[in-house]
mmCIF file with all atom_site columns, C-alpha atoms in Angstrom:
data_model
loop_
_atom_site.group_PDB
_atom_site.id
_atom_site.type_symbol
_atom_site.label_atom_id
_atom_site.label_alt_id
_atom_site.label_comp_id
_atom_site.label_asym_id
_atom_site.label_entity_id
_atom_site.label_seq_id
_atom_site.pdbx_PDB_ins_code
_atom_site.Cartn_x
_atom_site.Cartn_y
_atom_site.Cartn_z
_atom_site.occupancy
_atom_site.B_iso_or_equiv
_atom_site.pdbx_formal_charge
_atom_site.auth_seq_id
_atom_site.auth_comp_id
_atom_site.auth_asym_id
_atom_site.auth_atom_id
_atom_site.pdbx_PDB_model_num
ATOM 1   C CA . MET N 1 1   ? -48.398 -75.799 -83.489 1.00 0.00 ? 1   MET N CA 1
ATOM 2   C CA . THR N 1 2   ? -50.372 -78.025 -81.103 1.00 0.00 ? 2   THR N CA 1
ATOM 3   C CA . SER N 1 3   ? -54.128 -78.289 -81.209 1.00 0.00 ? 3   SER N CA 1
ATOM 4   C CA . LEU N 1 4   ? -54.141 -76.403 -77.894 1.00 0.00 ? 4   LEU N CA 1
ATOM 5   C CA . ALA N 1 5   ? -52.381 -73.405 -79.443 1.00 0.00 ? 5   ALA N CA 1
ATOM 6   C CA . LEU N 1 6   ? -54.831 -73.492 -82.340 1.00 0.00 ? 6   LEU N CA 1
ATOM 7   C CA . VAL N 1 7   ? -57.820 -73.521 -79.988 1.00 0.00 ? 7   VAL N CA 1
ATOM 8   C CA . VAL N 1 8   ? -56.438 -70.543 -78.067 1.00 0.00 ? 8   VAL N CA 1
ATOM 9   C CA . ALA N 1 9   ? -55.825 -68.619 -81.294 1.00 0.00 ? 9   ALA N CA 1
ATOM 10  C CA . GLN N 1 10  ? -59.282 -69.521 -82.586 1.00 0.00 ? 10  GLN N CA 1
ATOM 11  C CA . TRP N 1 11  ? -61.258 -68.636 -79.445 1.00 0.00 ? 11  TRP N CA 1
ATOM 12  C CA . GLN N 1 12  ? -59.380 -65.603 -78.132 1.00 0.00 ? 12  GLN N CA 1
ATOM 13  C CA . PRO N 1 13  ? -61.104 -63.066 -80.446 1.00 0.00 ? 13  PRO N CA 1
ATOM 14  C CA . THR N 1 14  ? -64.567 -64.435 -79.629 1.00 0.00 ? 14  THR N CA 1
ATOM 15  C CA . LEU N 1 15  ? -63.909 -64.521 -75.902 1.00 0.00 ? 15  LEU N CA 1
ATOM 16  C CA . ARG N 1 16  ? -62.484 -61.002 -75.974 1.00 0.00 ? 16  ARG N CA 1
ATOM 17  C CA . GLU N 1 17  ? -65.867 -59.760 -77.228 1.00 0.00 ? 17  GLU N CA 1
ATOM 18  C CA . LEU N 1 18  ? -67.684 -60.900 -74.079 1.00 0.00 ? 18  LEU N CA 1
ATOM 19  C CA . THR N 1 19  ? -68.608 -58.098 -71.736 1.00 0.00 ? 19  THR N CA 1
ATOM 20  C CA . GLU N 1 20  ? -67.936 -58.265 -68.013 1.00 0.00 ? 20  GLU N CA 1
ATOM 21  C CA . LEU N 1 21  ? -71.642 -58.888 -67.446 1.00 0.00 ? 21  LEU N CA 1
ATOM 22  C CA . GLN N 1 22  ? -71.791 -61.700 -70.004 1.00 0.00 ? 22  GLN N CA 1
ATOM 23  C CA . ALA N 1 23  ? -68.655 -63.374 -68.629 1.00 0.00 ? 23  ALA N CA 1
ATOM 24  C CA . SER N 1 24  ? -70.009 -63.192 -65.067 1.00 0.00 ? 24  SER N CA 1
ATOM 25  C CA . ARG N 1 25  ? -73.478 -64.562 -65.840 1.00 0.00 ? 25  ARG N CA 1
ATOM 26  C CA . HIS N 1 26  ? -74.556 -67.977 -64.565 1.00 0.00 ? 26  HIS N CA 1
ATOM 27  C CA . ILE N 1 27  ? -77.043 -69.447 -67.056 1.00 0.00 ? 27  ILE N CA 1
ATOM 28  C CA . ALA N 1 28  ? -78.528 -71.665 -64.332 1.00 0.00 ? 28  ALA N CA 1
ATOM 29  C CA . PRO N 1 29  ? -77.977 -72.359 -60.645 1.00 0.00 ? 29  PRO N CA 1
ATOM 30  C CA . GLY N 1 30  ? -74.905 -74.508 -60.112 1.00 0.00 ? 30  GLY N CA 1
ATOM 31  C CA . VAL N 1 31  ? -73.562 -73.820 -63.604 1.00 0.00 ? 31  VAL N CA 1
ATOM 32  C CA . TRP N 1 32  ? -70.231 -72.037 -63.907 1.00 0.00 ? 32  TRP N CA 1
ATOM 33  C CA . SER N 1 33  ? -69.967 -68.637 -65.542 1.00 0.00 ? 33  SER N CA 1
ATOM 34  C CA . ALA N 1 34  ? -67.574 -68.034 -68.456 1.00 0.00 ? 34  ALA N CA 1
ATOM 35  C CA . LYS N 1 35  ? -65.080 -66.642 -65.916 1.00 0.00 ? 35  LYS N CA 1
ATOM 36  C CA . GLN N 1 36  ? -65.266 -69.822 -63.888 1.00 0.00 ? 36  GLN N CA 1
ATOM 37  C CA . ILE N 1 37  ? -65.035 -72.050 -66.958 1.00 0.00 ? 37  ILE N CA 1
ATOM 38  C CA . LEU N 1 38  ? -61.891 -70.277 -68.131 1.00 0.00 ? 38  LEU N CA 1
ATOM 39  C CA . GLY N 1 39  ? -60.605 -70.404 -64.553 1.00 0.00 ? 39  GLY N CA 1
ATOM 40  C CA . HIS N 1 40  ? -61.144 -74.157 -64.592 1.00 0.00 ? 40  HIS N CA 1
ATOM 41  C CA . LEU N 1 41  ? -59.182 -74.391 -67.855 1.00 0.00 ? 41  LEU N CA 1
ATOM 42  C CA . ILE N 1 42  ? -56.355 -72.405 -66.248 1.00 0.00 ? 42  ILE N CA 1
ATOM 43  C CA . ASP N 1 43  ? -56.361 -74.745 -63.242 1.00 0.00 ? 43  ASP N CA 1
ATOM 44  C CA . SER N 1 44  ? -56.503 -77.775 -65.525 1.00 0.00 ? 44  SER N CA 1
ATOM 45  C CA . GLY N 1 45  ? -53.553 -76.381 -67.465 1.00 0.00 ? 45  GLY N CA 1
ATOM 46  C CA . VAL N 1 46  ? -51.560 -75.948 -64.253 1.00 0.00 ? 46  VAL N CA 1
ATOM 47  C CA . ASN N 1 47  ? -52.228 -79.544 -63.238 1.00 0.00 ? 47  ASN N CA 1
ATOM 48  C CA . ASN N 1 48  ? -51.521 -80.880 -66.730 1.00 0.00 ? 48  ASN N CA 1
ATOM 49  C CA . HIS N 1 49  ? -48.300 -78.876 -66.974 1.00 0.00 ? 49  HIS N CA 1
ATOM 50  C CA . VAL N 1 50  ? -46.995 -80.647 -63.881 1.00 0.00 ? 50  VAL N CA 1
ATOM 51  C CA . ARG N 1 51  ? -48.146 -84.013 -65.235 1.00 0.00 ? 51  ARG N CA 1
ATOM 52  C CA . PHE N 1 52  ? -46.475 -83.502 -68.605 1.00 0.00 ? 52  PHE N CA 1
ATOM 53  C CA . VAL N 1 53  ? -43.154 -82.486 -67.080 1.00 0.00 ? 53  VAL N CA 1
ATOM 54  C CA . TRP N 1 54  ? -43.110 -85.304 -64.502 1.00 0.00 ? 54  TRP N CA 1
ATOM 55  C CA . ALA N 1 55  ? -44.201 -87.908 -67.045 1.00 0.00 ? 55  ALA N CA 1
ATOM 56  C CA . SER N 1 56  ? -41.574 -86.746 -69.530 1.00 0.00 ? 56  SER N CA 1
ATOM 57  C CA . ARG N 1 57  ? -38.882 -87.479 -66.944 1.00 0.00 ? 57  ARG N CA 1
ATOM 58  C CA . GLU N 1 58  ? -40.129 -90.713 -65.397 1.00 0.00 ? 58  GLU N CA 1
ATOM 59  C CA . ASP N 1 59  ? -42.034 -93.735 -66.676 1.00 0.00 ? 59  ASP N CA 1
ATOM 60  C CA . GLY N 1 60  ? -44.821 -95.458 -64.748 1.00 0.00 ? 60  GLY N CA 1
ATOM 61  C CA . LEU N 1 61  ? -45.924 -92.557 -62.589 1.00 0.00 ? 61  LEU N CA 1
ATOM 62  C CA . ALA N 1 62  ? -49.109 -92.549 -60.538 1.00 0.00 ? 62  ALA N CA 1
ATOM 63  C CA . LEU N 1 63  ? -50.148 -88.920 -60.111 1.00 0.00 ? 63  LEU N CA 1
ATOM 64  C CA . PRO N 1 64  ? -53.015 -87.506 -58.056 1.00 0.00 ? 64  PRO N CA 1
ATOM 65  C CA . GLY N 1 65  ? -56.140 -86.023 -59.535 1.00 0.00 ? 65  GLY N CA 1
ATOM 66  C CA . TYR N 1 66  ? -57.499 -82.715 -58.325 1.00 0.00 ? 66  TYR N CA 1
ATOM 67  C CA . ASP N 1 67  ? -60.827 -81.349 -57.109 1.00 0.00 ? 67  ASP N CA 1
ATOM 68  C CA . GLN N 1 68  ? -61.758 -78.973 -59.937 1.00 0.00 ? 68  GLN N CA 1
ATOM 69  C CA . THR N 1 69  ? -64.561 -77.307 -57.988 1.00 0.00 ? 69  THR N CA 1
ATOM 70  C CA . ALA N 1 70  ? -62.285 -76.585 -55.034 1.00 0.00 ? 70  ALA N CA 1
ATOM 71  C CA . TRP N 1 71  ? -59.664 -75.140 -57.361 1.00 0.00 ? 71  TRP N CA 1
ATOM 72  C CA . VAL N 1 72  ? -62.174 -72.851 -59.090 1.00 0.00 ? 72  VAL N CA 1
ATOM 73  C CA . GLU N 1 73  ? -63.453 -71.690 -55.710 1.00 0.00 ? 73  GLU N CA 1
ATOM 74  C CA . ALA N 1 74  ? -59.899 -71.071 -54.453 1.00 0.00 ? 74  ALA N CA 1
ATOM 75  C CA . GLY N 1 75  ? -59.061 -69.121 -57.616 1.00 0.00 ? 75  GLY N CA 1
ATOM 76  C CA . ASP N 1 76  ? -62.126 -66.906 -57.048 1.00 0.00 ? 76  ASP N CA 1
ATOM 77  C CA . TYR N 1 77  ? -62.326 -66.245 -60.789 1.00 0.00 ? 77  TYR N CA 1
ATOM 78  C CA . GLN N 1 78  ? -65.865 -64.892 -60.487 1.00 0.00 ? 78  GLN N CA 1
ATOM 79  C CA . GLN N 1 79  ? -64.504 -61.823 -58.673 1.00 0.00 ? 79  GLN N CA 1
ATOM 80  C CA . ARG N 1 80  ? -61.672 -61.151 -61.122 1.00 0.00 ? 80  ARG N CA 1
ATOM 81  C CA . PRO N 1 81  ? -62.061 -58.819 -64.101 1.00 0.00 ? 81  PRO N CA 1
ATOM 82  C CA . TRP N 1 82  ? -62.893 -60.764 -67.267 1.00 0.00 ? 82  TRP N CA 1
ATOM 83  C CA . ALA N 1 83  ? -59.939 -59.244 -69.121 1.00 0.00 ? 83  ALA N CA 1
ATOM 84  C CA . ASP N 1 84  ? -57.565 -60.553 -66.435 1.00 0.00 ? 84  ASP N CA 1
ATOM 85  C CA . VAL N 1 85  ? -59.016 -64.084 -66.506 1.00 0.00 ? 85  VAL N CA 1
ATOM 86  C CA . LEU N 1 86  ? -58.873 -64.152 -70.302 1.00 0.00 ? 86  LEU N CA 1
ATOM 87  C CA . ALA N 1 87  ? -55.283 -62.844 -70.396 1.00 0.00 ? 87  ALA N CA 1
ATOM 88  C CA . LEU N 1 88  ? -54.168 -65.462 -67.876 1.00 0.00 ? 88  LEU N CA 1
ATOM 89  C CA . TRP N 1 89  ? -55.900 -68.239 -69.837 1.00 0.00 ? 89  TRP N CA 1
ATOM 90  C CA . VAL N 1 90  ? -54.255 -67.152 -73.097 1.00 0.00 ? 90  VAL N CA 1
ATOM 91  C CA . ALA N 1 91  ? -50.814 -66.826 -71.508 1.00 0.00 ? 91  ALA N CA 1
ATOM 92  C CA . TYR N 1 92  ? -50.903 -70.105 -69.605 1.00 0.00 ? 92  TYR N CA 1
ATOM 93  C CA . GLN N 1 93  ? -52.390 -72.191 -72.402 1.00 0.00 ? 93  GLN N CA 1
ATOM 94  C CA . THR N 1 94  ? -49.831 -70.723 -74.812 1.00 0.00 ? 94  THR N CA 1
ATOM 95  C CA . GLN N 1 95  ? -47.046 -71.762 -72.431 1.00 0.00 ? 95  GLN N CA 1
ATOM 96  C CA . LEU N 1 96  ? -48.587 -75.203 -72.003 1.00 0.00 ? 96  LEU N CA 1
ATOM 97  C CA . ALA N 1 97  ? -48.751 -75.611 -75.793 1.00 0.00 ? 97  ALA N CA 1
ATOM 98  C CA . HIS N 1 98  ? -45.035 -74.754 -75.928 1.00 0.00 ? 98  HIS N CA 1
ATOM 99  C CA . VAL N 1 99  ? -44.274 -77.362 -73.260 1.00 0.00 ? 99  VAL N CA 1
ATOM 100 C CA . ILE N 1 100 ? -46.264 -79.958 -75.207 1.00 0.00 ? 100 ILE N CA 1
ATOM 101 C CA . ASP N 1 101 ? -44.418 -79.103 -78.415 1.00 0.00 ? 101 ASP N CA 1
ATOM 102 C CA . THR N 1 102 ? -41.002 -79.498 -76.753 1.00 0.00 ? 102 THR N CA 1
ATOM 103 C CA . LEU N 1 103 ? -41.555 -82.737 -74.825 1.00 0.00 ? 103 LEU N CA 1
ATOM 104 C CA . PRO N 1 104 ? -38.805 -85.253 -75.545 1.00 0.00 ? 104 PRO N CA 1
ATOM 105 C CA . PRO N 1 105 ? -40.194 -87.609 -78.221 1.00 0.00 ? 105 PRO N CA 1
ATOM 106 C CA . ASP N 1 106 ? -39.059 -90.734 -76.363 1.00 0.00 ? 106 ASP N CA 1
ATOM 107 C CA . SER N 1 107 ? -41.043 -89.664 -73.281 1.00 0.00 ? 107 SER N CA 1
ATOM 108 C CA . LEU N 1 108 ? -44.292 -90.159 -75.206 1.00 0.00 ? 108 LEU N CA 1
ATOM 109 C CA . ASP N 1 109 ? -43.879 -93.910 -74.710 1.00 0.00 ? 109 ASP N CA 1
ATOM 110 C CA . HIS N 1 110 ? -43.938 -93.457 -70.916 1.00 0.00 ? 110 HIS N CA 1
ATOM 111 C CA . THR N 1 111 ? -47.055 -94.491 -69.038 1.00 0.00 ? 111 THR N CA 1
ATOM 112 C CA . LEU N 1 112 ? -48.841 -92.721 -66.231 1.00 0.00 ? 112 LEU N CA 1
ATOM 113 C CA . SER N 1 113 ? -52.053 -92.923 -64.288 1.00 0.00 ? 113 SER N CA 1
ATOM 114 C CA . VAL N 1 114 ? -53.929 -89.945 -62.898 1.00 0.00 ? 114 VAL N CA 1
ATOM 115 C CA . GLY N 1 115 ? -56.291 -90.017 -59.957 1.00 0.00 ? 115 GLY N CA 1
ATOM 116 C CA . GLY N 1 116 ? -56.350 -93.807 -59.740 1.00 0.00 ? 116 GLY N CA 1
ATOM 117 C CA . SER N 1 117 ? -57.113 -94.353 -63.431 1.00 0.00 ? 117 SER N CA 1
ATOM 118 C CA . ALA N 1 118 ? -55.612 -97.194 -65.408 1.00 0.00 ? 118 ALA N CA 1
ATOM 119 C CA . PRO N 1 119 ? -52.146 -96.430 -66.801 1.00 0.00 ? 119 PRO N CA 1
ATOM 120 C CA . SER N 1 120 ? -52.041 -95.014 -70.307 1.00 0.00 ? 120 SER N CA 1
ATOM 121 C CA . ARG N 1 121 ? -49.283 -94.006 -72.706 1.00 0.00 ? 121 ARG N CA 1
ATOM 122 C CA . CYS N 1 122 ? -48.250 -90.367 -72.475 1.00 0.00 ? 122 CYS N CA 1
ATOM 123 C CA . ALA N 1 123 ? -48.778 -89.885 -76.214 1.00 0.00 ? 123 ALA N CA 1
ATOM 124 C CA . SER N 1 124 ? -52.463 -90.742 -75.833 1.00 0.00 ? 124 SER N CA 1
ATOM 125 C CA . SER N 1 125 ? -52.710 -88.880 -72.511 1.00 0.00 ? 125 SER N CA 1
ATOM 126 C CA . ARG N 1 126 ? -51.151 -85.806 -74.068 1.00 0.00 ? 126 ARG N CA 1
ATOM 127 C CA . ARG N 1 127 ? -53.646 -85.783 -76.932 1.00 0.00 ? 127 ARG N CA 1
ATOM 128 C CA . THR N 1 128 ? -56.623 -86.403 -74.641 1.00 0.00 ? 128 THR N CA 1
ATOM 129 C CA . THR N 1 129 ? -55.510 -83.902 -72.027 1.00 0.00 ? 129 THR N CA 1
ATOM 130 C CA . CYS N 1 130 ? -54.755 -81.283 -74.628 1.00 0.00 ? 130 CYS N CA 1
ATOM 131 C CA . SER N 1 131 ? -58.116 -81.658 -76.303 1.00 0.00 ? 131 SER N CA 1
ATOM 132 C CA . THR N 1 132 ? -60.125 -81.843 -73.075 1.00 0.00 ? 132 THR N CA 1
ATOM 133 C CA . SER N 1 133 ? -58.240 -79.159 -71.224 1.00 0.00 ? 133 SER N CA 1
ATOM 134 C CA . CYS N 1 134 ? -59.004 -76.647 -73.907 1.00 0.00 ? 134 CYS N CA 1
ATOM 135 C CA . THR N 1 135 ? -62.532 -77.673 -74.808 1.00 0.00 ? 135 THR N CA 1
ATOM 136 C CA . THR N 1 136 ? -64.265 -78.628 -71.547 1.00 0.00 ? 136 THR N CA 1
#
């Protein structure tokens, strides 16, 4: 089981306890609500899913980054019921963990760059992306 799957399993019960009001609350102006944070993690998972699959098939890729604020706005997570956002996060991160677990081992030596960054090995990108996509 990947660290991503463990994080989902660990946090799902706690997140399920949040009320709609709690999940919708902005603690300060310009700070995302819990709905928007989970929405961002869903969007990040979508982008990382594509990156993992492409990078597993081809070495030396240069892939675009994405505007996380624009994606959260487009997803309009703030207006969705908390239970729906949470269910989508759990389902998508669980699928992403499965994809990570089944990547061809030889593809982990491939390199890729994202959003103009310096190329890095997929094995290190996978670990970093997995840990940041489920904890930021």
